[in-house]
Coordinates of N, CA, C and O in Angstrom, one line a residue:
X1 N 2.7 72.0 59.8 CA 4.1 71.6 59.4 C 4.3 70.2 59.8 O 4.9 69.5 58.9
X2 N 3.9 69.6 60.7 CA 4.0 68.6 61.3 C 3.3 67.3 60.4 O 4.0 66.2 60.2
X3 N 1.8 67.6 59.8 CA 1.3 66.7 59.1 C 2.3 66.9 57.5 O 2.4 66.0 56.6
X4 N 2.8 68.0 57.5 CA 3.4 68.0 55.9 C 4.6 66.8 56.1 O 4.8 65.8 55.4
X5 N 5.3 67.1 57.0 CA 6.5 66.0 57.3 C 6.4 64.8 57.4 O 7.3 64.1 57.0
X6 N 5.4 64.4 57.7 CA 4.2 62.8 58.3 C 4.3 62.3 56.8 O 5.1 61.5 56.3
X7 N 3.0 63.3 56.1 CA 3.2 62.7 54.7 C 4.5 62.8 54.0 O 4.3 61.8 53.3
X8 N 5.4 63.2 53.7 CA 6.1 63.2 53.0 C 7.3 62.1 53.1 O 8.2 61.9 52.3
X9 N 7.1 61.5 54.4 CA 8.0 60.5 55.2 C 7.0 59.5 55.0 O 7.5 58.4 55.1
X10 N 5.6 59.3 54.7 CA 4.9 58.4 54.2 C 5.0 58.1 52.5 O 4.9 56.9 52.1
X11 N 5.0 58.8 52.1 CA 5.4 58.9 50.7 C 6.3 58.5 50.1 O 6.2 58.0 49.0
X12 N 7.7 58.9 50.9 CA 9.0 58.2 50.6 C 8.7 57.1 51.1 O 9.1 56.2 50.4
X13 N 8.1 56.6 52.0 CA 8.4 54.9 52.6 C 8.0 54.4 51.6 O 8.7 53.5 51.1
X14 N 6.5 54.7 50.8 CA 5.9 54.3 50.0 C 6.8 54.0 49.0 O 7.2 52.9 48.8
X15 N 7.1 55.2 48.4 CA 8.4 54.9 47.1 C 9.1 54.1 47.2 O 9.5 53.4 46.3
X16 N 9.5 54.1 48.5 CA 11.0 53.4 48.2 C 10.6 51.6 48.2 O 11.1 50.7 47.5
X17 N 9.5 51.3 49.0 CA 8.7 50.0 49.3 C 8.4 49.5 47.7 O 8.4 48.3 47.3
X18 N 7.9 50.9 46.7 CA 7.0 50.6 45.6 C 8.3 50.1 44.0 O 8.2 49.5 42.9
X19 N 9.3 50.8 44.9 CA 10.8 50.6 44.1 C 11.4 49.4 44.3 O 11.9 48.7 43.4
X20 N 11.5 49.2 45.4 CA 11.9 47.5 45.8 C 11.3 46.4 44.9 O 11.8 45.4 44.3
X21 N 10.4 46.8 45.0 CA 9.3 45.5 44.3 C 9.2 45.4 43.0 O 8.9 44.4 42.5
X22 N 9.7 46.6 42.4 CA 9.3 46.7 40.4 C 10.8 46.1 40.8 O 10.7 45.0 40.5
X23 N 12.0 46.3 41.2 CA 13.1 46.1 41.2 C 13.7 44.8 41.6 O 14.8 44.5 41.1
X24 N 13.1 43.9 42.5 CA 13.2 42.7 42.2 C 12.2 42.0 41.4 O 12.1 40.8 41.3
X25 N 11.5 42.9 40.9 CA 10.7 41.9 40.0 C 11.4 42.0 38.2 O 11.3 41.2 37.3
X26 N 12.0 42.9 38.2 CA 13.1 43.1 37.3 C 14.1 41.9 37.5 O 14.2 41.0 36.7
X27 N 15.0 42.1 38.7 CA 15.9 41.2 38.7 C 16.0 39.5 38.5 O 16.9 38.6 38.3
X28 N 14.4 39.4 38.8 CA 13.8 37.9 38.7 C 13.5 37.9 36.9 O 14.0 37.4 35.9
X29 N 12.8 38.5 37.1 CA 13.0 38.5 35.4 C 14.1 38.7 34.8 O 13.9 38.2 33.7
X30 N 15.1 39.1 34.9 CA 15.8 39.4 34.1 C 17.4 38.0 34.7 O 18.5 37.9 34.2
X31 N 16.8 37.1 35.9 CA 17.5 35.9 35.8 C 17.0 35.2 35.3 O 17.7 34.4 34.6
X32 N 15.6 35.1 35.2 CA 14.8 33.8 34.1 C 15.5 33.7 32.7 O 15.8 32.6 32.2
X33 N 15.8 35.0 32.2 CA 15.8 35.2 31.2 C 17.8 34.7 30.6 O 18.2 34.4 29.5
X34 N 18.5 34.8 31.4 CA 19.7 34.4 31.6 C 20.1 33.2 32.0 O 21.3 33.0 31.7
X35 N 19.5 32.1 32.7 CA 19.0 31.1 32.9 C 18.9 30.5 31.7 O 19.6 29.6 31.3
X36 N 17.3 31.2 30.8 CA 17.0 30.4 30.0 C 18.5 30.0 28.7 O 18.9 29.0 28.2
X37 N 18.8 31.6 28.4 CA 19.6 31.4 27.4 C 20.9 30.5 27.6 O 21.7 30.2 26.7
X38 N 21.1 30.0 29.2 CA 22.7 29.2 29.1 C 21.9 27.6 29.3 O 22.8 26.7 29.1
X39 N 20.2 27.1 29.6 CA 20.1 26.1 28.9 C 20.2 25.5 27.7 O 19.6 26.0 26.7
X40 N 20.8 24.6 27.7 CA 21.0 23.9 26.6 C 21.2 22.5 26.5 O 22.4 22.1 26.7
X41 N 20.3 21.5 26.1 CA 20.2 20.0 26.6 C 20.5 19.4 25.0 O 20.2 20.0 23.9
X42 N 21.3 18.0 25.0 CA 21.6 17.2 24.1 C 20.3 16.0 24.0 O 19.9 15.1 24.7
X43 N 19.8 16.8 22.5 CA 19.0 15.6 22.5 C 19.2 15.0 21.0 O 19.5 15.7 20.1
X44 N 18.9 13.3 21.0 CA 19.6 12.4 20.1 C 18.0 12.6 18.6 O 16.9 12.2 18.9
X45 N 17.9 13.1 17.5 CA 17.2 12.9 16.8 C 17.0 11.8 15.9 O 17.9 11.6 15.1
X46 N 16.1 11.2 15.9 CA 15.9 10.0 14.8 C 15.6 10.3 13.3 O 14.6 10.9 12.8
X47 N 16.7 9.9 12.9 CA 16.0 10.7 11.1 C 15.9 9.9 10.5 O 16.9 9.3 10.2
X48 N 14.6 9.6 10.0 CA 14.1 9.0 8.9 C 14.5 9.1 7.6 O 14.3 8.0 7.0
X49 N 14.9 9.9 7.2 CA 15.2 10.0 5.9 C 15.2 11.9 5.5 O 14.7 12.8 6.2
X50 N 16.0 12.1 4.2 CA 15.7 13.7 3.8 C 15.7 13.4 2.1 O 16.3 12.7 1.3
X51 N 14.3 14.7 2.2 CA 14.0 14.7 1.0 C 13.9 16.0 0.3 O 13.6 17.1 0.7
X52 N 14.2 15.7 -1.0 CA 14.2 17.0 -1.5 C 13.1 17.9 -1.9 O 13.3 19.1 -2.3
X53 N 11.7 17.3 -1.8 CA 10.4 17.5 -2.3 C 9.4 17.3 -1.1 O 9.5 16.3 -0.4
X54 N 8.4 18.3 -0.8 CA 7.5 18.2 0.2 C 6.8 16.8 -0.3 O 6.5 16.1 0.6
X55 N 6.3 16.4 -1.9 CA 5.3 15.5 -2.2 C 6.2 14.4 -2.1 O 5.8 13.7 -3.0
X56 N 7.2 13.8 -1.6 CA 7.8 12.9 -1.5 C 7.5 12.6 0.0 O 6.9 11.6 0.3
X57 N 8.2 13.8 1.2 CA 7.6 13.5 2.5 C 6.2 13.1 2.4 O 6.1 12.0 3.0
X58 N 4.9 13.5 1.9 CA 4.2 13.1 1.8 C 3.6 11.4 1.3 O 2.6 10.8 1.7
X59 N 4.2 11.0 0.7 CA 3.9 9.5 0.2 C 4.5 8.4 0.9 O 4.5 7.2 0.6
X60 N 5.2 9.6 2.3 CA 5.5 8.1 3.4 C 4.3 7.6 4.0 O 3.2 8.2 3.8
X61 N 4.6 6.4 4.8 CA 3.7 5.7 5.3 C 4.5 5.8 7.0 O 5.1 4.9 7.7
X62 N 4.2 6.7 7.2 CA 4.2 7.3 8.6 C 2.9 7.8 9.3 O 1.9 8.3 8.8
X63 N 3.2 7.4 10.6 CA 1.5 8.2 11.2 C 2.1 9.3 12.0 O 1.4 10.3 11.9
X64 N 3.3 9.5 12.7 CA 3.6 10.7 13.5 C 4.9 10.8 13.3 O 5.7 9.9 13.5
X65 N 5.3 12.1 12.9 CA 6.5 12.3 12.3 C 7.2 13.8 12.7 O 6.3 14.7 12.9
X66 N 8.3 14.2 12.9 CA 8.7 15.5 12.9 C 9.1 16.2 11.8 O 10.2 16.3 12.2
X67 N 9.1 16.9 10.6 CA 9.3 17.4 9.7 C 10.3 18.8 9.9 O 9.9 19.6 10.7
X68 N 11.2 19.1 9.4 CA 11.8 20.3 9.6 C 13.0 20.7 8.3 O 14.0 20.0 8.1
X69 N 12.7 21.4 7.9 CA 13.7 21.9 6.7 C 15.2 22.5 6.9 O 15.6 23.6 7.3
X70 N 15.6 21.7 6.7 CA 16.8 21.9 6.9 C 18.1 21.9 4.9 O 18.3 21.0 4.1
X71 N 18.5 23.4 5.0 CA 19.5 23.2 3.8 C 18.6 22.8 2.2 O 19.1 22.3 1.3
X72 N 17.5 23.1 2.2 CA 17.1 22.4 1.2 C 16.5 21.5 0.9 O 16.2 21.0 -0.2
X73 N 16.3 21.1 2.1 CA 15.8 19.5 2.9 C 14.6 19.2 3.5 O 14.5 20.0 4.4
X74 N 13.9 18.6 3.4 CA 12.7 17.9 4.0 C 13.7 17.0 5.0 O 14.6 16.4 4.3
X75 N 13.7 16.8 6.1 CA 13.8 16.3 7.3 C 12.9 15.6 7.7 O 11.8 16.2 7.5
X76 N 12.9 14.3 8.2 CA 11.6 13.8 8.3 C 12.7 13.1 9.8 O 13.9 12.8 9.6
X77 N 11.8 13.0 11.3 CA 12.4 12.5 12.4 C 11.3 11.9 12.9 O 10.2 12.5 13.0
X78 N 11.7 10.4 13.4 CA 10.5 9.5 14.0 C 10.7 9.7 15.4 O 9.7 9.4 16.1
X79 N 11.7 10.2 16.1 CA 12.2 10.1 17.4 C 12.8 11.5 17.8 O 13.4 12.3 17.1
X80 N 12.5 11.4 19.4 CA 13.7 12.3 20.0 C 13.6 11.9 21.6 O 12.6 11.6 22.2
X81 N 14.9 11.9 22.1 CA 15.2 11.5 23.0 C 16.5 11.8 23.5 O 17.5 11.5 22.8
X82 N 16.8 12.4 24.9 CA 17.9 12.9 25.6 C 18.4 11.4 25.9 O 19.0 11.3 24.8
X83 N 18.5 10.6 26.3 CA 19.2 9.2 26.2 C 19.3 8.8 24.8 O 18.5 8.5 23.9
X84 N 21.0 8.9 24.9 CA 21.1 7.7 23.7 C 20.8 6.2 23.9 O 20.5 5.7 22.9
X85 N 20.9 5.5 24.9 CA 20.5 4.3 25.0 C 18.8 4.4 24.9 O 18.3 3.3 24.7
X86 N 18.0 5.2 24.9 CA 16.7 5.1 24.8 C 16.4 5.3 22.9 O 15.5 4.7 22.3
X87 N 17.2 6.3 22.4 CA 17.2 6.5 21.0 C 17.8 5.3 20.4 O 17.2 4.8 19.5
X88 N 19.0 4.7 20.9 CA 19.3 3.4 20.3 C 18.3 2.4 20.0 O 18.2 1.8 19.0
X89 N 17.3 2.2 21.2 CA 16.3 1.2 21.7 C 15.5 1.6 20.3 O 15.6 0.7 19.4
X90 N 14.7 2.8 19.9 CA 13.8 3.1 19.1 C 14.3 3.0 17.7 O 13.7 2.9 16.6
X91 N 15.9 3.3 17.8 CA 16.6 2.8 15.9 C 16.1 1.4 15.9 O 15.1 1.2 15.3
X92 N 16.6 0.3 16.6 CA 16.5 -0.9 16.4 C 15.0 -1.3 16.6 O 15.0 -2.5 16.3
X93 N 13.5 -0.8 17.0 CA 12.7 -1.2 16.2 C 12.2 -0.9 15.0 O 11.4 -1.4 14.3
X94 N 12.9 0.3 14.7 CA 12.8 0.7 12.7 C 13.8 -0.6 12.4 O 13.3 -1.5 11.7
X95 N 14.9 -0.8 12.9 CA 15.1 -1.7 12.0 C 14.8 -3.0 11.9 O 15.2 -3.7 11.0
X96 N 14.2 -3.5 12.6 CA 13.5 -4.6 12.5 C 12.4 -4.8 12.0 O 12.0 -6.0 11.7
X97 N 11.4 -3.4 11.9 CA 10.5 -2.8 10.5 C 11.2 -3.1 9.0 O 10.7 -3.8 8.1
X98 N 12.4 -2.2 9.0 CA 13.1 -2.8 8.1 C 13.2 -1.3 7.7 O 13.0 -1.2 6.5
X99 N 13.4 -0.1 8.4 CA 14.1 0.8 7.9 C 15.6 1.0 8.7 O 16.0 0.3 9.7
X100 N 16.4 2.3 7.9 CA 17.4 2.2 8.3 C 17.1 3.6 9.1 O 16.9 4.4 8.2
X101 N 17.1 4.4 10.5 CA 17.7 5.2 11.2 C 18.8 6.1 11.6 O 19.3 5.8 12.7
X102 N 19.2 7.0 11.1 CA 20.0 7.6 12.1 C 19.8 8.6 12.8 O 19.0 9.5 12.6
X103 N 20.7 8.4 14.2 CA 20.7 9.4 15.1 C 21.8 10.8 15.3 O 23.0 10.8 15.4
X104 N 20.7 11.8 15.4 CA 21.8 13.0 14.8 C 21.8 13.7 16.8 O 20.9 13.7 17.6
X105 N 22.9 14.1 16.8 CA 22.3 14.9 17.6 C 21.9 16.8 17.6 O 22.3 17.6 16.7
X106 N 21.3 17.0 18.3 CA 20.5 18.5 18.7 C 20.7 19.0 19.6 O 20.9 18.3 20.6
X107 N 20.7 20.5 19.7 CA 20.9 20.7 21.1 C 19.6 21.8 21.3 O 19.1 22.8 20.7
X108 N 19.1 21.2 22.5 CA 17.7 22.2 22.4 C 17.8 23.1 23.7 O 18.4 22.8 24.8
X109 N 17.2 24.1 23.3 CA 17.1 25.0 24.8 C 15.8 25.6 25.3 O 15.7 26.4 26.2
X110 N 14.9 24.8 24.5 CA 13.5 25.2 24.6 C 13.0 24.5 26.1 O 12.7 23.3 26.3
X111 N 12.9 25.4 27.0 CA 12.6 24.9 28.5 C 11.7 24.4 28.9 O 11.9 23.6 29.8
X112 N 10.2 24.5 28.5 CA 9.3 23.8 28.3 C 9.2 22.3 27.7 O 8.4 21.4 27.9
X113 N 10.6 22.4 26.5 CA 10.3 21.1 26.1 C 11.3 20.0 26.4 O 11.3 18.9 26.0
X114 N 12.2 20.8 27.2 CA 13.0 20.0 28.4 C 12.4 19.5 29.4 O 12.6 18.4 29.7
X115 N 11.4 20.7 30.2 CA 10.6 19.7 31.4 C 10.0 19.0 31.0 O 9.6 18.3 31.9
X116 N 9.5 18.6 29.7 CA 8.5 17.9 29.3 C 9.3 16.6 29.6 O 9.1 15.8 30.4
X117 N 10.4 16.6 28.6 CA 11.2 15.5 28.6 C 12.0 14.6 29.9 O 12.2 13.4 30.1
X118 N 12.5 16.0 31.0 CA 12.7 15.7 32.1 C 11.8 14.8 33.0 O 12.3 13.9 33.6
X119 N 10.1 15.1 33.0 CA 9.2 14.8 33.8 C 9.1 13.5 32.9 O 8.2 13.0 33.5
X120 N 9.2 13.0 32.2 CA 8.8 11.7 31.5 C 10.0 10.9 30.8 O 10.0 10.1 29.9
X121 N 11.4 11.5 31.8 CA 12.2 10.4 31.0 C 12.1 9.2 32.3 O 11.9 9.4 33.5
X122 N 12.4 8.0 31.6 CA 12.4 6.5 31.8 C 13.6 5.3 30.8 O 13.7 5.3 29.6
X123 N 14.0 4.7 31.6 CA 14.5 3.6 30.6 C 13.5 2.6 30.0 O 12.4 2.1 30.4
X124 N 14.3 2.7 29.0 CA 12.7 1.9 27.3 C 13.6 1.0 27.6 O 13.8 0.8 26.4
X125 N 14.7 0.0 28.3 CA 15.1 -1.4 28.3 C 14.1 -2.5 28.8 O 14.1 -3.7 28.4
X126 N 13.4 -2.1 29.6 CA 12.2 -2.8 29.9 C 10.7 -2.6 30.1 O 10.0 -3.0 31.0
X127 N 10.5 -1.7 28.8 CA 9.1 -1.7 27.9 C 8.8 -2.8 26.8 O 9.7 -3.5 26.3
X128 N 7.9 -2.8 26.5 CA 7.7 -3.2 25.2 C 7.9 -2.9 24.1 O 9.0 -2.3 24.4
X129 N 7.8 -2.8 22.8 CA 8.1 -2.0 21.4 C 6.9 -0.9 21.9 O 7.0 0.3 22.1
X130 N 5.5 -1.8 21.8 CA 4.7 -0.9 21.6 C 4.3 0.3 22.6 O 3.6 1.3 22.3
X131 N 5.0 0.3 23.8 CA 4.8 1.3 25.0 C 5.5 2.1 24.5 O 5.1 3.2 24.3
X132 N 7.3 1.7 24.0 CA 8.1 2.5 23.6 C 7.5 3.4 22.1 O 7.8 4.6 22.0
X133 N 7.1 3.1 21.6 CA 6.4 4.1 20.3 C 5.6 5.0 20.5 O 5.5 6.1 19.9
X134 N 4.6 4.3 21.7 CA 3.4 5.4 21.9 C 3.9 6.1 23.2 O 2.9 6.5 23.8
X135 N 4.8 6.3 23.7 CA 5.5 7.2 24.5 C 6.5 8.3 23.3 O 6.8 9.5 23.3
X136 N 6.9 7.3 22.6 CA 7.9 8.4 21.5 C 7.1 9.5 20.6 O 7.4 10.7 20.2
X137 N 5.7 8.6 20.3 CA 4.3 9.4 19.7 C 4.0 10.7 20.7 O 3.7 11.9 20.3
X138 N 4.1 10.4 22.1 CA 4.1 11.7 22.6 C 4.7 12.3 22.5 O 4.2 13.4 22.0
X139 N 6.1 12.5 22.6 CA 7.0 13.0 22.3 C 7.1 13.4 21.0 O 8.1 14.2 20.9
X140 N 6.8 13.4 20.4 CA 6.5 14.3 19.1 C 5.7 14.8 18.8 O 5.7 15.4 17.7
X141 N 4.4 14.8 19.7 CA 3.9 15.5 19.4 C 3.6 16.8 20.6 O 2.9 17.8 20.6
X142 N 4.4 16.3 21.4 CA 4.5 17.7 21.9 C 5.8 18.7 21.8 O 5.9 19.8 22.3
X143 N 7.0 17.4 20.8 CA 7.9 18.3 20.0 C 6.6 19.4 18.6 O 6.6 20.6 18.5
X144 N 6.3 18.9 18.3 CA 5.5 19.6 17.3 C 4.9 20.9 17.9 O 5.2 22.1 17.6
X145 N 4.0 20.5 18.8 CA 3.6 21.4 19.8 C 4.1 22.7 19.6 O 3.7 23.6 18.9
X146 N 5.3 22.6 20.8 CA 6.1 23.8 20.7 C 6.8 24.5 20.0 O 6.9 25.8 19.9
X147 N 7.8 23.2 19.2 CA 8.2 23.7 17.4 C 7.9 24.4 16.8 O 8.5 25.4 16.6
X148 N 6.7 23.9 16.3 CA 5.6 23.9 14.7 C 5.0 25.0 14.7 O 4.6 25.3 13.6
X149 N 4.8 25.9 15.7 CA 3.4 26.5 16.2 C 3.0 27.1 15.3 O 1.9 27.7 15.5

């Protein structure tokens, strides 16, 4: 009788130890996941232009670009950036290229491509053009990355 009691008070300890654990591992999961959905980050998009024909996006003279259809629309974005002063910085060397830019904004909640952006934001007021493009080139292509897939 004695060993039946032993185990059965080992058993529950067990349960209840083996219930805790599926149980906050639920509740951790189930904050990630409530977390994720109330992020939401403003980010500034650069748009190139929209077209109505894929073979038109095609005959730009672009090397890294973001593409996304929107309404009917070929979307074409050279930029993205949570600073508007860093998105401003990158309209004005299109325009000194000699295209025209605008900045739309987005709201993104993709958390991966927030820390991306978090771990690598900097002020572009005292880069070069060319640092500032090939940091924006990253940035798009690990917008694409996670995007596109």
């Amino acid at each position: 009788m004695k060993k039946l009691i032993i185990i059965c008070l080992f058993t529950t300890t067990l349960s209840i130890l083996f219930g805790a654990y599926i149980f906050s591992s639920y509740k951790k999961s189930i904050e990630n996941i409530i977390n994720a959905s109330l992020v939401n980050e403003k980010a500034y998009m650069l748009l190139y232009g929209s077209y109505n024909t894929k073979e038109k996006v095609d005959a730009l003279d672009l090397d890294n670009y973001i593409l996304e259809s929107e309404n009917g629309f070929y979307k074409v974005y050279v930029g993205v950036n949570f600073s508007l002063e860093n998105a401003t910085k990158i309209k004005e060397i299109y325009k000194e290229k000699g295209n025209i830019i605008y900045i739309r904004e987005k709201n993104i909640s993709n958390l991966e491509f927030i820390d991306f952006m978090q771990s690598n934001d900097m002020d572009f007021s005292s880069l070069d053009k060319e640092k500032i493009l090939s940091i924006e080139n990253n940035i798009i292509n690990k917008y694409k990355e996670i995007f596109n897939e």
